[in-house]
Coordinates of C-alpha atoms (C1' of nucleotides) in Angstrom, one line a residue:
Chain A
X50 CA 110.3 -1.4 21.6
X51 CA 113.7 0.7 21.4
X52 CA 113.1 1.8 18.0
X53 CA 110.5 4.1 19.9
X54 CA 112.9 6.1 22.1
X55 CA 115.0 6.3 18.7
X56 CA 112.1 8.1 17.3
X57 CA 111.3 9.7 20.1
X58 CA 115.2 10.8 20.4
X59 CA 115.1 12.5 17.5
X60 CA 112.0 14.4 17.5
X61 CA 113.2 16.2 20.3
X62 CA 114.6 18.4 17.9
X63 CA 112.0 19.5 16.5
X64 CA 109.0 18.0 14.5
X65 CA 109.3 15.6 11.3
X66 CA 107.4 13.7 8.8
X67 CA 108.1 9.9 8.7
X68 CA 110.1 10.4 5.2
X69 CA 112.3 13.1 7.4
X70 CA 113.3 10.4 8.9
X71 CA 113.6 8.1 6.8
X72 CA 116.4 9.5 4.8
X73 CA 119.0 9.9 7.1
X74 CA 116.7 9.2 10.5
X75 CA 118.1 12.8 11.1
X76 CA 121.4 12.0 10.0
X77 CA 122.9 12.0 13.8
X78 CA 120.7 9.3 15.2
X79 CA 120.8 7.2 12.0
X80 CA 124.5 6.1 13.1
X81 CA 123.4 4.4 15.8
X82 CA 120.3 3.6 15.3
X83 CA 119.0 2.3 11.4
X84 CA 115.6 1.7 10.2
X85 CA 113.6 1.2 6.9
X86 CA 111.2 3.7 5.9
X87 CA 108.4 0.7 6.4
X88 CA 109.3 1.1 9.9
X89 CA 109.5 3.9 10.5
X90 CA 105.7 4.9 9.4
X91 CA 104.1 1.8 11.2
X92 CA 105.6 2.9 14.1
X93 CA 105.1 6.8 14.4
X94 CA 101.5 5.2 13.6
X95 CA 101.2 3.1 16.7
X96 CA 103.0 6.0 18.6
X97 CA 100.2 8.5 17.9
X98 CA 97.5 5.5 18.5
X99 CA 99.3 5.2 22.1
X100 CA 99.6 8.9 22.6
X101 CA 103.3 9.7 22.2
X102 CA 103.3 11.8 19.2
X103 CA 100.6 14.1 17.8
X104 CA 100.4 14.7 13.4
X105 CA 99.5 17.3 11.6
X106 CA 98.8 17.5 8.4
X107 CA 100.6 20.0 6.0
X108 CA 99.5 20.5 2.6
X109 CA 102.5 21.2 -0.3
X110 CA 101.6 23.1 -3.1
X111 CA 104.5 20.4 -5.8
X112 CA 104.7 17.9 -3.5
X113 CA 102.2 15.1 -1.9
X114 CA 101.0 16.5 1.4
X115 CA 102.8 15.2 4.7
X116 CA 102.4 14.7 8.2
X117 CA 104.7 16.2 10.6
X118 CA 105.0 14.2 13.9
X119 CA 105.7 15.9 17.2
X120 CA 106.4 15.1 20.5
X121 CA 103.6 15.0 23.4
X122 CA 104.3 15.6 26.9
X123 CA 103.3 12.2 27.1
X124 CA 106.3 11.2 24.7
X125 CA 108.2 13.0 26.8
X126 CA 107.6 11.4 29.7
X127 CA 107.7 7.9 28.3
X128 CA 111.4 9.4 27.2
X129 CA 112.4 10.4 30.5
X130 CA 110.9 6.8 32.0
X131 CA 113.7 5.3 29.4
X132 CA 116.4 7.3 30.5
X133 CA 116.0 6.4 34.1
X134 CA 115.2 2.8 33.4
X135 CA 118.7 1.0 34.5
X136 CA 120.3 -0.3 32.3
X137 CA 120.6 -1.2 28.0
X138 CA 121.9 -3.8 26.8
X139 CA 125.2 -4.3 24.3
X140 CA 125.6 -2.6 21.1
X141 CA 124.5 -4.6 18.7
X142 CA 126.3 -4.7 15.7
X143 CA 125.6 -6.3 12.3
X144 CA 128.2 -5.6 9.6
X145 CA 128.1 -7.7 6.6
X146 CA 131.8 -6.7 5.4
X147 CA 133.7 -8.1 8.4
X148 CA 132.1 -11.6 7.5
X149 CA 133.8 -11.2 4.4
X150 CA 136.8 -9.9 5.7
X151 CA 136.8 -12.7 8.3
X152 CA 137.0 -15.3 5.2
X153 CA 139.0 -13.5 2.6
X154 CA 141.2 -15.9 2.5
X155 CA 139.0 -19.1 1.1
X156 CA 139.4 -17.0 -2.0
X157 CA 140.2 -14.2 -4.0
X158 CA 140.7 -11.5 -2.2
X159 CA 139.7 -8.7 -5.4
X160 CA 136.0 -8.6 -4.7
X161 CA 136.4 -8.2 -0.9
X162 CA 139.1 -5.4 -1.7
X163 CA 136.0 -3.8 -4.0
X164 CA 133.7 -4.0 -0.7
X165 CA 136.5 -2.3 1.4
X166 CA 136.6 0.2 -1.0
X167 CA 132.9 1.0 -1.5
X168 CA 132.2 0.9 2.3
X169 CA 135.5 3.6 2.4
X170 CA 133.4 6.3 0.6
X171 CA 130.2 5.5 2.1
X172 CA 132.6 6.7 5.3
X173 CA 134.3 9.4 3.9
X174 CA 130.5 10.6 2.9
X175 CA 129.1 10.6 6.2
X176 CA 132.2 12.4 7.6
X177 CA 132.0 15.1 5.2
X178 CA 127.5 15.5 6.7
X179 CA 128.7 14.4 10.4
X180 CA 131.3 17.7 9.8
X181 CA 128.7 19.6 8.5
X182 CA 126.7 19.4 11.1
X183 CA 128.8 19.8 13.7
X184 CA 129.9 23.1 12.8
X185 CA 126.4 24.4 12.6
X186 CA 125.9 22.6 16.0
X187 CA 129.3 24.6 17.5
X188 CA 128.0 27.9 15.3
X189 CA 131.4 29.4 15.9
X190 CA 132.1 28.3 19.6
X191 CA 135.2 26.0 20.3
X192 CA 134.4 22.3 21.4
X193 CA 134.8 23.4 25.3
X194 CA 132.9 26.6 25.3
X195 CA 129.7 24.2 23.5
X196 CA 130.0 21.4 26.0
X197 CA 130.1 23.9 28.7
X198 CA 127.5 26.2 28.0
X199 CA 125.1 24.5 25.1
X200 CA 121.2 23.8 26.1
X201 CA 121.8 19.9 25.0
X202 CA 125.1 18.3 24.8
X203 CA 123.5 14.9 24.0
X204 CA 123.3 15.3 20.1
X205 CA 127.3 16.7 20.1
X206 CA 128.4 13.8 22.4
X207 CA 126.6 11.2 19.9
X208 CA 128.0 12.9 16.9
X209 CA 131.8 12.6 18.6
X210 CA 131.2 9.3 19.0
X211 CA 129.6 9.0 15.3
X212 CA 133.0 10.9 13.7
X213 CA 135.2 8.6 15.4
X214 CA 133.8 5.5 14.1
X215 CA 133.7 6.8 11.0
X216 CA 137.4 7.2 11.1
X217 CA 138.6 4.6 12.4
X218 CA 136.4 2.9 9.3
X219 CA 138.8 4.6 7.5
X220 CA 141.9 4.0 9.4
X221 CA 141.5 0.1 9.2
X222 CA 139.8 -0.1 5.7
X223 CA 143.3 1.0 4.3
X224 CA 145.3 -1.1 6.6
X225 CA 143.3 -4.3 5.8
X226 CA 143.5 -3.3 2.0
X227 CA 147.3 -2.8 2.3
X228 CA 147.6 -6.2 4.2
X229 CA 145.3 -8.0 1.3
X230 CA 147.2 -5.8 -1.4
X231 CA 150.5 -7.4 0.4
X232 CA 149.6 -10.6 0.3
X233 CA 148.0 -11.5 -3.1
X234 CA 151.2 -10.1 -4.7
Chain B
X66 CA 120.3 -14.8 5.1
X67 CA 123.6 -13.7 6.4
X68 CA 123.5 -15.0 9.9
X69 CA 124.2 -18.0 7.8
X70 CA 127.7 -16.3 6.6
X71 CA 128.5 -15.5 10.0
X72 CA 127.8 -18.9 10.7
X73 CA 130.1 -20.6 8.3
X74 CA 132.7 -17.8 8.2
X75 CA 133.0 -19.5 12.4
X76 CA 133.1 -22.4 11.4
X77 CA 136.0 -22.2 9.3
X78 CA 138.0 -22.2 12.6
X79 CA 136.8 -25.8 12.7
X80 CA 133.5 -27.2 14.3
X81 CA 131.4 -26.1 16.8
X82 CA 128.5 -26.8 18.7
X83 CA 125.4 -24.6 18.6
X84 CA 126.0 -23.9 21.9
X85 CA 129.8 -22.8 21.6
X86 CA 128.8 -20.2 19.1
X87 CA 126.1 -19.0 20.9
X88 CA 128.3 -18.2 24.0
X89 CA 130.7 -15.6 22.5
X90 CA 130.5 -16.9 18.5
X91 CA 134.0 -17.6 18.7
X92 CA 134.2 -14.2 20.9
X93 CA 135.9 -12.9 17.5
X94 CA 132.7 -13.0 15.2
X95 CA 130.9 -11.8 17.6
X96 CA 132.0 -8.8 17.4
X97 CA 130.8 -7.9 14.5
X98 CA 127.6 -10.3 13.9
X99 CA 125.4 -10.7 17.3
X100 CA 122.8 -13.6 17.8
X101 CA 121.1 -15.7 20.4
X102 CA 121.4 -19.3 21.0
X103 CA 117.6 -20.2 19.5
X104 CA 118.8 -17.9 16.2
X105 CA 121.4 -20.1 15.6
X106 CA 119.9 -23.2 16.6
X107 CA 117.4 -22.5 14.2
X108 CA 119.9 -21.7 11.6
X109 CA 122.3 -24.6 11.9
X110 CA 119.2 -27.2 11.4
X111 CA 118.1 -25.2 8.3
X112 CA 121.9 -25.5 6.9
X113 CA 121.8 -29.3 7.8
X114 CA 118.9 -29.6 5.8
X115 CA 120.4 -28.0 2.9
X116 CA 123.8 -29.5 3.0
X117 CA 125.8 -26.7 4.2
X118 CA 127.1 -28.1 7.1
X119 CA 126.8 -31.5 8.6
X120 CA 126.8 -32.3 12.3
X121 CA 128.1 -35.3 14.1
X122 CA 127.1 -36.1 17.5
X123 CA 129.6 -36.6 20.4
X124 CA 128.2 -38.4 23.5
X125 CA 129.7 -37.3 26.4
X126 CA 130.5 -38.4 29.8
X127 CA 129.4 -35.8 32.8
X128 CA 127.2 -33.7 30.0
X129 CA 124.5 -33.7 27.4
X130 CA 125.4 -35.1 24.3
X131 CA 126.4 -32.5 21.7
X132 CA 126.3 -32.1 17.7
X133 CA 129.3 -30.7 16.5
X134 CA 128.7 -29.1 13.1
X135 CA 131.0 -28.6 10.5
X136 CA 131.2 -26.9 6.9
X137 CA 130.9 -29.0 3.9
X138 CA 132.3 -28.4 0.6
X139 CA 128.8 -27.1 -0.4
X140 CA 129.3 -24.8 2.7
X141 CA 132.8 -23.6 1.4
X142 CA 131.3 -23.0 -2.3
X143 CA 128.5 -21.4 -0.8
X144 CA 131.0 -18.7 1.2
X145 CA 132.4 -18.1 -1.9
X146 CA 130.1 -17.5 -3.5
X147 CA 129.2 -14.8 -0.8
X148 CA 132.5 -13.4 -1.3
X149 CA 132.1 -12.9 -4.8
X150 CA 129.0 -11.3 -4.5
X151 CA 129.2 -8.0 -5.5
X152 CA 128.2 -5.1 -2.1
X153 CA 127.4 -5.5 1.1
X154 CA 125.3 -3.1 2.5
X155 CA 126.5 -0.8 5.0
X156 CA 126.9 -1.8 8.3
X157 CA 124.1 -1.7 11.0
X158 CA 124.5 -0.6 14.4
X159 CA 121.6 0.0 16.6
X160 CA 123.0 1.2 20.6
X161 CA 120.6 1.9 23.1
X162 CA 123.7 3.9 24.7
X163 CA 123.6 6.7 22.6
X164 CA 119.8 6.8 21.8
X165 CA 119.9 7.4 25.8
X166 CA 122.9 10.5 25.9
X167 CA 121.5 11.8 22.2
X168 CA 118.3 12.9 25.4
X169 CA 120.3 12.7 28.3
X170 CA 119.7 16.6 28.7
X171 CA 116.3 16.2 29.0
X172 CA 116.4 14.7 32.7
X173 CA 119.0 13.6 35.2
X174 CA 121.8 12.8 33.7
X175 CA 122.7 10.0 36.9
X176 CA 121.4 7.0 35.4
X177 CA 122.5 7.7 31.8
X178 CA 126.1 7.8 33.7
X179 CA 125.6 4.6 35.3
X180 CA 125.1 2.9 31.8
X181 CA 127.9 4.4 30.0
X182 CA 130.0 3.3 32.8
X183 CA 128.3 -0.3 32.8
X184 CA 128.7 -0.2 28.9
X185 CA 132.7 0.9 29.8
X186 CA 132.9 -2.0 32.2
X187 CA 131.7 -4.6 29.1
X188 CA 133.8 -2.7 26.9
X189 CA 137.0 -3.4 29.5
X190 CA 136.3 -6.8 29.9
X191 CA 135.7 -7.0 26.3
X192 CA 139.5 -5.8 25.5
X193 CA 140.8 -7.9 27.8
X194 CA 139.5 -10.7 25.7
X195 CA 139.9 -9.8 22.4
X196 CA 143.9 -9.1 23.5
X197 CA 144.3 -13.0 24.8
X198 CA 142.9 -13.8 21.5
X199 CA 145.7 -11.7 19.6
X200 CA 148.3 -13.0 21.9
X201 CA 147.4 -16.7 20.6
X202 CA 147.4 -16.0 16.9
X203 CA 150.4 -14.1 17.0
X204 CA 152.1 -16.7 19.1
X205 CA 155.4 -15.1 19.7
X206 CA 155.4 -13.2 16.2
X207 CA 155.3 -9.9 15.6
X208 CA 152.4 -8.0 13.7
X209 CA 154.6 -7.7 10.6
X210 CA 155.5 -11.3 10.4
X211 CA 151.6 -12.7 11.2
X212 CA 150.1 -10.6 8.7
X213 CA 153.2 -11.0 5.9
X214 CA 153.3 -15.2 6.9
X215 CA 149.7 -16.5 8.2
X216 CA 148.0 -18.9 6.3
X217 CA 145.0 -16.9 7.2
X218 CA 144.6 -13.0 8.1
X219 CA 141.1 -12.4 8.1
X220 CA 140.4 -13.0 11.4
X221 CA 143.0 -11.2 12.8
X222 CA 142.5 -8.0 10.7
X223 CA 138.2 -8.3 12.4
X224 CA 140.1 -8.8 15.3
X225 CA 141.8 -5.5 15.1
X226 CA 138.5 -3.2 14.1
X227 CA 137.0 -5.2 17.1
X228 CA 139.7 -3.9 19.6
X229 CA 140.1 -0.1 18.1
X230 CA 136.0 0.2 18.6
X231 CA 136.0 -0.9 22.3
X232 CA 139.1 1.3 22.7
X233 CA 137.2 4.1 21.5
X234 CA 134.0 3.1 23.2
X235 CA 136.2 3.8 26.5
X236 CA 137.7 6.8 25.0
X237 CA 134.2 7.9 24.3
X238 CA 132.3 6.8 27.5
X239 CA 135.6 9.2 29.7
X240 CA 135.0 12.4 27.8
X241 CA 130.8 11.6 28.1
X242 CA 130.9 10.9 31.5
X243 CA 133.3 14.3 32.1
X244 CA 130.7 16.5 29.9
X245 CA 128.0 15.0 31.9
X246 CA 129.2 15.5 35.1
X247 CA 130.6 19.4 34.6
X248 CA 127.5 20.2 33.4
X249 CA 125.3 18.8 36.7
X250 CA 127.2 20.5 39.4
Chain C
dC222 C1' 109.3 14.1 -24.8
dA223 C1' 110.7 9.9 -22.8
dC224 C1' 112.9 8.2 -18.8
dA225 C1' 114.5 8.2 -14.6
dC226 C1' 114.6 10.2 -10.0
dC227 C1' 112.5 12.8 -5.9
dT228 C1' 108.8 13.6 -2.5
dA229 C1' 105.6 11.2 0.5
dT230 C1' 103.1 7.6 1.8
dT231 C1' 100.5 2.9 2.1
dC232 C1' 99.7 -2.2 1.8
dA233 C1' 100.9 -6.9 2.1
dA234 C1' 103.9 -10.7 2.7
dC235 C1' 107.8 -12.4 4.4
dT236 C1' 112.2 -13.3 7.1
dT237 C1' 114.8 -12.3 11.3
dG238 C1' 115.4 -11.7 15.9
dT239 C1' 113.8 -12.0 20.9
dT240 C1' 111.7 -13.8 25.1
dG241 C1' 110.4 -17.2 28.1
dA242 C1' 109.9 -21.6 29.5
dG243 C1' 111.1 -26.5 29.8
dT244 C1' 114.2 -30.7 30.1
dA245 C1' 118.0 -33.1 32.0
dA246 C1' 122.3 -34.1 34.3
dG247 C1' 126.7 -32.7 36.7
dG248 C1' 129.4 -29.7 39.8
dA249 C1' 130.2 -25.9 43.2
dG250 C1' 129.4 -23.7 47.4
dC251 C1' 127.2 -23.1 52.0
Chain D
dG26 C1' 120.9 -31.6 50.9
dC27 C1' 119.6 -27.2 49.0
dT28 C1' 120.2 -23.9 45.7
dC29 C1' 122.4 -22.1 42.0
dC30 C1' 125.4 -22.3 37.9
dT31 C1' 126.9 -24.7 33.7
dT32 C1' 126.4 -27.6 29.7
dA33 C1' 123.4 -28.7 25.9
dC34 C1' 119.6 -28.4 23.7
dT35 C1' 114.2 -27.9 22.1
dC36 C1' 109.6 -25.7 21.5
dA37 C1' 106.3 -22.1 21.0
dA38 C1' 104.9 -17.4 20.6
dC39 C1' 105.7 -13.0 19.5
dA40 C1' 108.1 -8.6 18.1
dA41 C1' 111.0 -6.3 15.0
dG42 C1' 113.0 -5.7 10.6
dT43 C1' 113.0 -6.4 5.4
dT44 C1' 111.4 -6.5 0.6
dG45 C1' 108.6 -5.4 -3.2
dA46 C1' 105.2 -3.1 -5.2
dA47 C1' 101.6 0.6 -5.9
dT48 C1' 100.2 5.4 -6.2
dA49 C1' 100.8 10.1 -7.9
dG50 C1' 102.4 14.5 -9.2
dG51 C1' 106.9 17.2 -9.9
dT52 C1' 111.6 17.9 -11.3
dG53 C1' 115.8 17.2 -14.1
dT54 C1' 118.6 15.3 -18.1
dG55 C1' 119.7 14.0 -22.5

DNA sequence: CACACCTATTCAACTTGTTGAGTAAGGAGC
DNA sequence: GCTCCTTACTCAACAAGTTGAATAGGTGTG
């Protein structure tokens, strides 16, 4: 049911097909919120059964034809319902490569180091887009003059918060490779 | 399939009822793998059945009985085995928190302050307990000496990524809240 | 020119995760 | 002595999320 105001999150800025979404969910709500492409058309389905998005169909001359989804005023209303609702619960976090961390030391510690690693670039890639976009979001305005004067500060705010997890990612991948790197020597 | 990591990479630290991980999940793994009590009642009886883990039950005086589960040595193979495995997939976060500021411009911004500062409030209490933890496993050593000495650093090095991302979560929730506010008056 | 990958979506089957209620006994506070 | 909280679980039903495959034309690489 919170997948929905995910969705509907994102399509505030502006109108998307379902495989839009899918890669990248938008690239700024995908960090803290993730979903399979499966997902994502059953539900934009349900949500234009319900009301809270409208399709249209756009023919491609190369490509297969898509459906952009938009927002309705009934979308944005259920959005706006959300936002005042109290109150969400915890973060929920799932990540696979603590577990292993947590027991690297029943064993040896090389393929966990790999894992580090890999999860390392995946970090330094979404840096290098979550950059990206913030300097198109800023388009030449410091930090301060944005948050003071843009029409939405909730995208920036989420990106912030996106960056720094993203580096600190970074921070601790390399002290928890030094510390393995320390300790199998 | 990797609730059951979680599960064993706990039980590690020795056994545990299903009702001692499903209040905090050792408060450490936790962090970084959420479930609720009928998840992991459900998953511990499935593990039984399969032989990685094996419970004992303790009768008790003034309470219920309980089973206490424990890893067996297919349990540890089985870990391993994890561990050896080649990628985990990247890590999944899904926060209602910033699906709720990503809109927050789109109405009042009062009640999406009142959950960031609820969110701060968990996050507070949070560190407070993830920094009695540290204090036990370091008993009396400094950082240097645990991590250069311990039989096991694993759960000390999740311990750490758990504490810098509720630091930043209050880091993050001041400068929201600030944004927020200068903007609505 | 074969092979793999990209766009764009759909269908079906499955596994996980969530919600709510129920049981049963002890202890704490008013 | 009434109510609520805590320990310790179980059952059932449902919602959400995952996996794998199918379709179908287009683009890019060796």
């Amino acid at each position: 049911m919170t997948l929905r105001n995910a969705v509907m999150a994102t399509l505030l800025e502006g109108e998307a097909s379902g495989y839009d979404l899918a890669k990248g969910f938008n690239a700024s709500v995908a960090n803290f919120w993730t979903a399979t492409p499966q997902q994502l058309y059953r539900e934009l389905d349900r949500m234009e059964r319900e009301g809270l998005v409208t399709a249209r169909v756009v023919r491609q001359d190369r490509r297969p034809d898509k459906r952009l989804f938009s927002l309705t005023d009934a979308g944005h209303d259920a959005l706006r319902a959300h936002l005042a609702a109290p109150i969400t619960r915890p973060t929920a976090i799932r990540d696979g490569l603590l577990v292993k961390v947590q027991c690297a030391d029943i064993a040896d510690p090389t393929p966990v180091q790999a894992d580090i690693t890999a999860h390392m670039d995946w970090s330094r890639d979404k840096l290098a887009r979550y950059e990206r976009l913030r300097e198109r979001l800023l388009a030449g305005r410091t930090e301060d003059e944005f948050l003071a004067g843009a029409d939405r500060v909730g995208p920036y705010l989420t990106l912030l918060r996106g960056i720094a997890f993203e580096e600190e990612n970074l921070r601790w991948g390399e002290l928890a490779l030094r510390v393995l790197a320390a300790r199998s020597s």
